Short mmCIF file of C-alpha atoms in Angstrom, two decimals:
data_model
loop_
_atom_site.label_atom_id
_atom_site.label_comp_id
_atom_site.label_asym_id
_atom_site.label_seq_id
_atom_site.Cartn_x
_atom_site.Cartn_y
_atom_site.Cartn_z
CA UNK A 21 7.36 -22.68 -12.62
CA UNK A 22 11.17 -22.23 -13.45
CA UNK A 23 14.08 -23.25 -11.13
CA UNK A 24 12.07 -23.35 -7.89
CA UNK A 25 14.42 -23.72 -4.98
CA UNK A 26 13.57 -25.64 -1.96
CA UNK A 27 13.65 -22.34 -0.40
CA UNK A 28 11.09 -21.10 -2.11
CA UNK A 29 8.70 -24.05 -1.57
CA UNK A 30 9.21 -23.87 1.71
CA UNK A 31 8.15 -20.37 1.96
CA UNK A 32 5.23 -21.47 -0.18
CA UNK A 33 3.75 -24.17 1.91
CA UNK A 34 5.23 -22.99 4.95
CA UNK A 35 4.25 -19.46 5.01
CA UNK A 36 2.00 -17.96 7.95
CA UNK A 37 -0.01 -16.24 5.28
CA UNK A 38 -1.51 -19.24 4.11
CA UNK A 39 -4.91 -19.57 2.40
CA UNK A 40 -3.80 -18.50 -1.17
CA UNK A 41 -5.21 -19.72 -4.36
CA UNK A 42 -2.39 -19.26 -6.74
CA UNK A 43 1.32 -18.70 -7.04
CA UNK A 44 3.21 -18.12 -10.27
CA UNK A 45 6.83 -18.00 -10.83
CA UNK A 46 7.68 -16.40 -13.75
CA UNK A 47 11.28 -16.40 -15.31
CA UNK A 48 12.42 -15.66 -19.10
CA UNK A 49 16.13 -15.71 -19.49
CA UNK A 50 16.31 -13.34 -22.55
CA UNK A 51 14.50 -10.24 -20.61
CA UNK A 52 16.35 -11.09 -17.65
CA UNK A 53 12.85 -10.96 -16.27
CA UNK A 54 12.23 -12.81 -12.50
CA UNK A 55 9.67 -12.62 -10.79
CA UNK A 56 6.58 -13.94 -8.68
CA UNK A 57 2.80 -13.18 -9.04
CA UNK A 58 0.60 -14.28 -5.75
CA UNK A 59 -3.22 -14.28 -5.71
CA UNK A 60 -4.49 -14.57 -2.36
CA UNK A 61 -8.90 -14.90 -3.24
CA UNK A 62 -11.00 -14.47 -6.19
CA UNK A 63 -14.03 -14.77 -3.84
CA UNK A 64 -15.05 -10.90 -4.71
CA UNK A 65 -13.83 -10.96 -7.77
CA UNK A 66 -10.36 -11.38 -9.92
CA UNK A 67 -7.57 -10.01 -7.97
CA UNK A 68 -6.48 -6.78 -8.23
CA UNK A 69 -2.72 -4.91 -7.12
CA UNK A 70 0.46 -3.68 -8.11
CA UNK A 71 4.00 -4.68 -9.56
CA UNK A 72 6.90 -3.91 -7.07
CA UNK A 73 9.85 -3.70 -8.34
CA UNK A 74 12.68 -4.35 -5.87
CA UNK A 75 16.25 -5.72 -5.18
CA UNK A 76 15.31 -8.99 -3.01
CA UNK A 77 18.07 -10.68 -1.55
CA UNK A 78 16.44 -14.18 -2.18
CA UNK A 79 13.93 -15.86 -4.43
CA UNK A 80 12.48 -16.84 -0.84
CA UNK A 81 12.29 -13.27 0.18
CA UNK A 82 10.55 -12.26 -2.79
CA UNK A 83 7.61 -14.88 -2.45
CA UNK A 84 7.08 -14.32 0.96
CA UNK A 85 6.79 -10.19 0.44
CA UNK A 86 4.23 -11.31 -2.84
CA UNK A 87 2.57 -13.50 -0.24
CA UNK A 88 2.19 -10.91 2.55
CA UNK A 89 1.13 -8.21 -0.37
CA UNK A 90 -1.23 -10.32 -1.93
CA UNK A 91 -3.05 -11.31 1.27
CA UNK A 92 -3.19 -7.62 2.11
CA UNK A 93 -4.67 -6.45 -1.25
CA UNK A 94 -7.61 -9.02 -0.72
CA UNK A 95 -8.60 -7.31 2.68
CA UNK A 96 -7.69 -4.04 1.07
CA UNK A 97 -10.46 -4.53 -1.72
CA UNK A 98 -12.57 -5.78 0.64
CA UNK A 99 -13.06 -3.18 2.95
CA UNK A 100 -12.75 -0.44 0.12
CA UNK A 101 -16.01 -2.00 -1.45
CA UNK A 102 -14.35 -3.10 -4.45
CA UNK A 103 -16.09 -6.66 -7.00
CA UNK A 104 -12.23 -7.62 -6.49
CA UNK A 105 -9.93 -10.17 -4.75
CA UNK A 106 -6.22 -9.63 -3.85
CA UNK A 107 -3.50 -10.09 -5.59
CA UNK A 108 0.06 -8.61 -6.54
CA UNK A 109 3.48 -9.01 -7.82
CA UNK A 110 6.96 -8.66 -7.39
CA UNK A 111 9.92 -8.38 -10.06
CA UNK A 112 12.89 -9.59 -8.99
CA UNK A 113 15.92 -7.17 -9.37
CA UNK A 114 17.08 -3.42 -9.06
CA UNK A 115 14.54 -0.88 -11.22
CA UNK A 116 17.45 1.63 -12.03
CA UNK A 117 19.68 -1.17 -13.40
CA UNK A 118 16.70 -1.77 -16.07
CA UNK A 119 16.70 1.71 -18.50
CA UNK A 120 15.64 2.16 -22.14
CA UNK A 121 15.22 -0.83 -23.88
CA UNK A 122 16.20 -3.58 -21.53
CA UNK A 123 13.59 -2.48 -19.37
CA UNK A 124 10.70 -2.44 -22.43
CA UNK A 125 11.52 -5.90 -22.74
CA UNK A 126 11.54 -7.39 -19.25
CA UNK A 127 8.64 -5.75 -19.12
CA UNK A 128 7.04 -6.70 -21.98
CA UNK A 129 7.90 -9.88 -20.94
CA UNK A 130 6.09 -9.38 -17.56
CA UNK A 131 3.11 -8.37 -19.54
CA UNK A 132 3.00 -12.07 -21.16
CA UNK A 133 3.27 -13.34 -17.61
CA UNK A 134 0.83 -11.55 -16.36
CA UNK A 135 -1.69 -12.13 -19.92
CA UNK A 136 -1.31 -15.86 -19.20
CA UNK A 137 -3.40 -16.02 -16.32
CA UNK A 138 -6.38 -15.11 -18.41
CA UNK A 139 -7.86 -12.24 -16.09
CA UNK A 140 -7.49 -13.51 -12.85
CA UNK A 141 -4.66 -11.18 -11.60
CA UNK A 142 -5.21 -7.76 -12.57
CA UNK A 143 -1.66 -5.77 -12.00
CA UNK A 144 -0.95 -1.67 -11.40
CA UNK A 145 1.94 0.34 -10.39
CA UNK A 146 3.41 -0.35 -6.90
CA UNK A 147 7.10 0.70 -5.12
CA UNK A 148 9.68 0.56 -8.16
CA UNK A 149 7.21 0.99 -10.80
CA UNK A 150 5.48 3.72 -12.96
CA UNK A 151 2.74 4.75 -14.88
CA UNK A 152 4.95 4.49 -18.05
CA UNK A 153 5.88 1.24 -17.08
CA UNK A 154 2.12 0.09 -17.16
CA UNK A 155 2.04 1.77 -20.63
CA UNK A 156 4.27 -0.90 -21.97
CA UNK A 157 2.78 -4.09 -19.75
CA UNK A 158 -0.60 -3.36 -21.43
CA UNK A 159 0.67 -3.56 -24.97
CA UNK A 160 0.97 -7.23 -24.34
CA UNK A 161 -1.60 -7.85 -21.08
CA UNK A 162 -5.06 -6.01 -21.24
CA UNK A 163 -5.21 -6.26 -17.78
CA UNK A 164 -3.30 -3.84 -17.01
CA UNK A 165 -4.55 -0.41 -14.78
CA UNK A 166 -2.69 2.65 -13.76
CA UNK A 167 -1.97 3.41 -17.03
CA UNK A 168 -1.47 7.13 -18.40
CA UNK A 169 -4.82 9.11 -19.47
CA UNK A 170 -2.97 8.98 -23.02
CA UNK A 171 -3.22 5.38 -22.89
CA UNK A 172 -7.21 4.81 -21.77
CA UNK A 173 -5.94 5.10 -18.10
CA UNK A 174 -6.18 6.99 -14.83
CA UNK A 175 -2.78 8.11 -14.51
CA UNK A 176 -0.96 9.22 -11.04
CA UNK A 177 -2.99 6.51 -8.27
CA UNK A 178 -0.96 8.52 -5.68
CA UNK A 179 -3.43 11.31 -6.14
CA UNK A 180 -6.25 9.18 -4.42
CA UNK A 181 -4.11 6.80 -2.15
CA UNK A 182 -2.85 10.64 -0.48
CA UNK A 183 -6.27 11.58 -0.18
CA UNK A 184 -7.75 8.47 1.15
CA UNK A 185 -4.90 8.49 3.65
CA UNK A 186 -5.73 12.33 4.67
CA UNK A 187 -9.50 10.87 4.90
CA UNK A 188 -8.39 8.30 7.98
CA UNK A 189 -6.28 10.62 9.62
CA UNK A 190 -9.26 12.68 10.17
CA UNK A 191 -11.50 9.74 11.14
CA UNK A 192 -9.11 9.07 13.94
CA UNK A 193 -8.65 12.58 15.14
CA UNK A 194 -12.68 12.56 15.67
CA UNK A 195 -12.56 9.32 17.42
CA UNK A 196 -9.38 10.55 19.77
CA UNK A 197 -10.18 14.34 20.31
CA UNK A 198 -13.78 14.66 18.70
CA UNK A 199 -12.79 17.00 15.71
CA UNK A 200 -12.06 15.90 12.34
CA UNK A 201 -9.33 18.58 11.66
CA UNK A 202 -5.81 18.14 11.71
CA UNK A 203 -5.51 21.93 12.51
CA UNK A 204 -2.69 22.21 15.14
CA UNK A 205 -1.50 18.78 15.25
CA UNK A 206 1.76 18.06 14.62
CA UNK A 207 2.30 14.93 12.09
CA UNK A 208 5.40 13.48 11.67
CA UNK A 209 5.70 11.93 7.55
CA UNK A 210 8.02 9.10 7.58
CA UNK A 211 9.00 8.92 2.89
CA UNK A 212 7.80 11.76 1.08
CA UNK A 213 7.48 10.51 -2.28
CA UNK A 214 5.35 9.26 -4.25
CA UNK A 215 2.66 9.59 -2.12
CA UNK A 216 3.99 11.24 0.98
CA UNK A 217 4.36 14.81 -0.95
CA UNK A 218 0.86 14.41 -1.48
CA UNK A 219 -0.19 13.77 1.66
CA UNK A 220 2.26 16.73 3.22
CA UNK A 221 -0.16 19.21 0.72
CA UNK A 222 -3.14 17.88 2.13
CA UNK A 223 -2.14 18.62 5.78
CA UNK A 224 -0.69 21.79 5.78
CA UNK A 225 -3.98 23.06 3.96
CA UNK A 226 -6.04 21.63 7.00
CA UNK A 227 -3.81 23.50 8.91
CA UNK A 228 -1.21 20.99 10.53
CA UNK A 229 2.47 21.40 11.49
CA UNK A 230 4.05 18.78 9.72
CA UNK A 231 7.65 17.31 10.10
CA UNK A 232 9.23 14.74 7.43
CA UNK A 233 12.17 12.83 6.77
CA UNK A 234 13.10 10.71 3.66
CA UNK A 235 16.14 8.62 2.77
CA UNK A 236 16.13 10.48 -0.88
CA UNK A 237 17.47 14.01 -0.22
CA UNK A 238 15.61 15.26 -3.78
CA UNK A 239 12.95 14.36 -1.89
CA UNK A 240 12.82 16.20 1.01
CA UNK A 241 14.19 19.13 -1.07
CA UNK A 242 11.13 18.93 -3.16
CA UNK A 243 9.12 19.52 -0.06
CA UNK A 244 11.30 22.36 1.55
CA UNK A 245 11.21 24.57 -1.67
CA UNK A 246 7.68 23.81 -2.37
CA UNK A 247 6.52 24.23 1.54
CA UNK A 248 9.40 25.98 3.49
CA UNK A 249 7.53 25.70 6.84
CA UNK A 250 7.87 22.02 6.95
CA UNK A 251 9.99 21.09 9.20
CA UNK A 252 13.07 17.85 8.41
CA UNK A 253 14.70 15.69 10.63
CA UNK A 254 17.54 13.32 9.92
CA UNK A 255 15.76 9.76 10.32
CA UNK A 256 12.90 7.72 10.91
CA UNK A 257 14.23 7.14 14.11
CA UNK A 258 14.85 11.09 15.19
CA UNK A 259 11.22 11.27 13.91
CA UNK A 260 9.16 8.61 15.87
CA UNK A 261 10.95 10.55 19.19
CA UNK A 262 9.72 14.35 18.11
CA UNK A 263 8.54 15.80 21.09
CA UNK A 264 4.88 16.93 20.52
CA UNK A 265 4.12 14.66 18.18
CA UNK A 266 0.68 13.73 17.30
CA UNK A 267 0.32 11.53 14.55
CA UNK A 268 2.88 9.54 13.00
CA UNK A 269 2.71 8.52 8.96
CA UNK A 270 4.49 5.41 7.73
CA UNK A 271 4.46 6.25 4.12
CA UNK A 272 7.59 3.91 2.95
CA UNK A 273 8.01 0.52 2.89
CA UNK A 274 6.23 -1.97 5.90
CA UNK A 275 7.63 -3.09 8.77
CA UNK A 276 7.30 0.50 9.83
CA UNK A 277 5.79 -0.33 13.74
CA UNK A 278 8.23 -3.32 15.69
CA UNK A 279 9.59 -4.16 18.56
CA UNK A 280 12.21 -1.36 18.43
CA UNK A 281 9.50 1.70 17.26
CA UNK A 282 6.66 1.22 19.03
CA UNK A 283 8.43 1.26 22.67
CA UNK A 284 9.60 4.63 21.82
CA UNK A 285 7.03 6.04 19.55
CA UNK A 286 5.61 9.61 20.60
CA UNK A 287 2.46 9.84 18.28
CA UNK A 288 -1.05 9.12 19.50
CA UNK A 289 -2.29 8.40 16.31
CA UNK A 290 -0.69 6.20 13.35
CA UNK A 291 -2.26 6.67 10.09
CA UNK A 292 0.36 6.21 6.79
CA UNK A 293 0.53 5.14 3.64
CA UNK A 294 2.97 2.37 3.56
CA UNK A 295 1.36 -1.28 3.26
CA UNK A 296 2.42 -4.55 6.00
CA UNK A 297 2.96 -1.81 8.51
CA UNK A 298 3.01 -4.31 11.51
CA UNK A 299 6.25 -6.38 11.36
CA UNK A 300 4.39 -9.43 12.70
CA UNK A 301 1.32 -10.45 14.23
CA UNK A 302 0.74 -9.21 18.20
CA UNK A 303 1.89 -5.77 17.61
CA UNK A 304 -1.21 -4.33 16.70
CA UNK A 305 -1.73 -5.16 20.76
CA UNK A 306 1.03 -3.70 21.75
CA UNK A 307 -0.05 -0.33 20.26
CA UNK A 308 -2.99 -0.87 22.12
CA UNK A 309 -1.30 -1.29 25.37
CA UNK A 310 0.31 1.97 24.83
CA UNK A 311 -3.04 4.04 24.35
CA UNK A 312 -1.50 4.41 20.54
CA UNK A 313 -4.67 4.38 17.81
CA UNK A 314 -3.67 2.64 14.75
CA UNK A 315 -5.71 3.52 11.49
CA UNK A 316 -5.34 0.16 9.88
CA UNK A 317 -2.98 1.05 7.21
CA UNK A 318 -5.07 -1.33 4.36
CA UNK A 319 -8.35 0.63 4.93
CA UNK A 320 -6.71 3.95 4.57
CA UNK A 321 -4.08 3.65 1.87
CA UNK A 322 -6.81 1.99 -0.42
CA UNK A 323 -7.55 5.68 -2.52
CA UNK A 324 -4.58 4.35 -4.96
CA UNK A 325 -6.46 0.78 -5.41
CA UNK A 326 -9.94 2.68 -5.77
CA UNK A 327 -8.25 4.66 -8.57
CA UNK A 328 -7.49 2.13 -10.91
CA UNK A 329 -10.12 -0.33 -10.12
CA UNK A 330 -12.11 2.58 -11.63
CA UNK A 331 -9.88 2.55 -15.07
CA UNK A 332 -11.65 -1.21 -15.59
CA UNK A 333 -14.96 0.56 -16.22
CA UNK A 334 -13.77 4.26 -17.68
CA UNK A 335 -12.28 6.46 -15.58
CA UNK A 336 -13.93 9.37 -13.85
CA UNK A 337 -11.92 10.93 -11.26
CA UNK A 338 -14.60 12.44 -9.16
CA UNK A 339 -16.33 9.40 -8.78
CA UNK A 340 -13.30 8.05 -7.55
CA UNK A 341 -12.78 10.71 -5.23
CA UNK A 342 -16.28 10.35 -3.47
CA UNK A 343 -15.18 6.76 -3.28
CA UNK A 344 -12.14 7.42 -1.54
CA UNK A 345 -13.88 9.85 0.43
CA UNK A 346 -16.00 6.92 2.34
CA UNK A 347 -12.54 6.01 3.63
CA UNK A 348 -13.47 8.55 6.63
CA UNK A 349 -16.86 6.42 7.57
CA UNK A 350 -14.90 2.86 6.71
CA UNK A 351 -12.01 4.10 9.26
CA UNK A 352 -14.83 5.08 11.93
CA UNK A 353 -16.89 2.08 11.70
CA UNK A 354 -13.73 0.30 12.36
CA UNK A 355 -12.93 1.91 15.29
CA UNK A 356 -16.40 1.62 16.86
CA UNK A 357 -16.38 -2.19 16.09
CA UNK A 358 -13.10 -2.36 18.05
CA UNK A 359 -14.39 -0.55 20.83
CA UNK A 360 -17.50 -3.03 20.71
CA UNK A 361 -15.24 -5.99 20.46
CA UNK A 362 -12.99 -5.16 23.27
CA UNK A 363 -10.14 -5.61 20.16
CA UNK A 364 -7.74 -3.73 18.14
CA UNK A 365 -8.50 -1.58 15.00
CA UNK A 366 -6.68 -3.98 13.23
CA UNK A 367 -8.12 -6.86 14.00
CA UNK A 368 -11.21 -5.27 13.78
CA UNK A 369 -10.37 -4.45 10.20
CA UNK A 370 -9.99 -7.71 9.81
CA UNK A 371 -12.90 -9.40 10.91
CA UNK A 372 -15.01 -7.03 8.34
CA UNK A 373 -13.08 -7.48 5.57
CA UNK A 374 -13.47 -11.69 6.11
CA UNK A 375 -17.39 -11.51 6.48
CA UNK A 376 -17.48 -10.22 3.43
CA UNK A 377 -15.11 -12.37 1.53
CA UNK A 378 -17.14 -15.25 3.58
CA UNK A 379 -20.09 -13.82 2.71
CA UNK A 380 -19.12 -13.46 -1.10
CA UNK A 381 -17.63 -17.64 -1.09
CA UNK A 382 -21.09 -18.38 0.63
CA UNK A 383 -22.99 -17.06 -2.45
#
């Protein structure tokens, strides 16, 4: 540990998502390289997630986002059926101030940090980082997935993550109206990038009228002159108030369903890509209150995770699609435990994914 503020012990031993085994701090001065690695449990395995790469406005911000991640990833891998624990990591700093060379070498450096920990973190892409960038972490950490196919990897995980996504949308579309088609719903896509273009492919084929908005403009322009029937509006908030609106997709960063959306939210159904969607513990009930059917955003964004966890054994992409195909059945089982628990999908998540991290510690 380098230069470890009281801040950022205080967000270590003081965080509400406690329980985790390990927490690195990685700095080297040269590289200009910062940043923190958490691993939440090794009970199912070493942990498995990705490297965000993002402008934090504190070292203490940055831990607790690695925290919240890493705690996520465990349940993630859980529930997905994966021999893995959670894990993930954040780099410290703004990815298009780090081009060309400077950014081989912080992230070569990154590689070293990641190499030191002898297997137990296992790192990927995530927000802020690429498939090229895992090229270059693997030529100095061997555990290293979601590299390209030219490299022994899987490539794209956004492929699968999409997919997986599409795959709990229509889980909760046969809980809520008994038909697992999306034909004639309107879904509103909140970030159409990486994984949101995806996703707007896979619903318009299944027939749905589908409205997006995106802070990138090249993004949204991607999807008008690829789609030209999609519709745009200006903001996440014009969005969340479309009239009609059936499903709503979080597929940026978390926080995406607060104190502020959910009072105002249209949709009858959320289902999105973006991780942490709940800004803090109690709103998953107040979804509930409002007759709104969340589709546990961990359970159905895990198609990227199932992807490269694939890569450790050779990958083969159908068998990674059948995987993320069970995504449907793991998103209906949840809902029917909720319903038998008299609890929320999310907290119904939950309880799975800990029996069988219990269950795993137990053996």
């Amino acid at each position: 540990m380098t230069d470890v503020t009281d801040g950022v012990l205080h967000t270590l031993f003081h965080s509400d998502q406690g329980g985790h085994e390990q927490v690195v701090l990685c700095q080297d001065r040269a590289s200009g390289l910062k940043a923190v690695i958490a691993i939440h449990s090794t009970a199912l395995g070493p942990a498995l997630g990705g490297t965000r790469f993002h402008p934090y406005a504190s070292e203490e911000e940055a831990v607790a986002d690695a925290l919240n991640l890493a705690r996520g990833m465990s349940y993630k891998n859980a529930l997905a059926g994966l021999d893995h624990g959670g894990g993930k990591a954040v780099i410290i700093g703004d990815p298009e101030a780090f081009e060309g060379d400077r950014r081989t070498e912080l992230l070569l450096s990154y590689g070293r940090s990641v190499a030191s920990l002898g297997g137990r973190y296992v790192t990927a892409c995530d927000v802020g980082t690429y498939v090229a960038d895992m090229d270059v972490v693997a030529r100095e950490c061997r555990w290293t997935t979601g590299r390209s196919p030219e490299n022994g990897g899987a490539g794209d995980s956004s492929v699968l993550t999409s997919f997986g996504v599409f795959q709990g949308m229509r889980a909760s579309a046969q809980h809520l109206w008994g038909d697992p088609t999306l034909r004639g719903r309107k879904v509103g896509v909140a970030g159409v990038g990486k994984v949101g273009h995806h996703l707007v492919g896979h619903l318009l084929a299944d027939g749905a009228r589908v409205v997006i908005t995106d802070v990138r403009e090249e993004s949204v322009r991607r999807i008008t002159e690829q789609h030209p029937e999609v519709a745009v509006v200006a903001d996440t908030e014009a969005l969340i108030r479309t009239e009609g609106l059936d499903i709503y997709a979080p597929c940026a960063l978390g926080g995406a369903l607060n104190d502020d959306t959910v009072p105002v939210l249209t949709a009858s159904v959320v289902c999105g890509a973006a991780n942490n969607q709940l800004a803090h513990p109690g709103v998953e009930k107040d979804l509930a209150d409002r007759s709104i059917l969340y589709a546990p955003d961990y359970v159905v964004n895990a198609g990227g995770v199932i992807q490269v966890a694939d890569e450790l054994d050779g990958f083969d992409f159908e068998r990674c699609r059948a995987k993320a195909a069970r995504i449907f059945d793991t998103t209906l089982a949840i809902f029917a435990r909720a319903k038998s628990d008299g609890i929320p999908p999310a907290a119904a998540a939950d309880r799975i994914a800990e029996q069988r991290m219990a269950d795993a510690r137990a053996r």
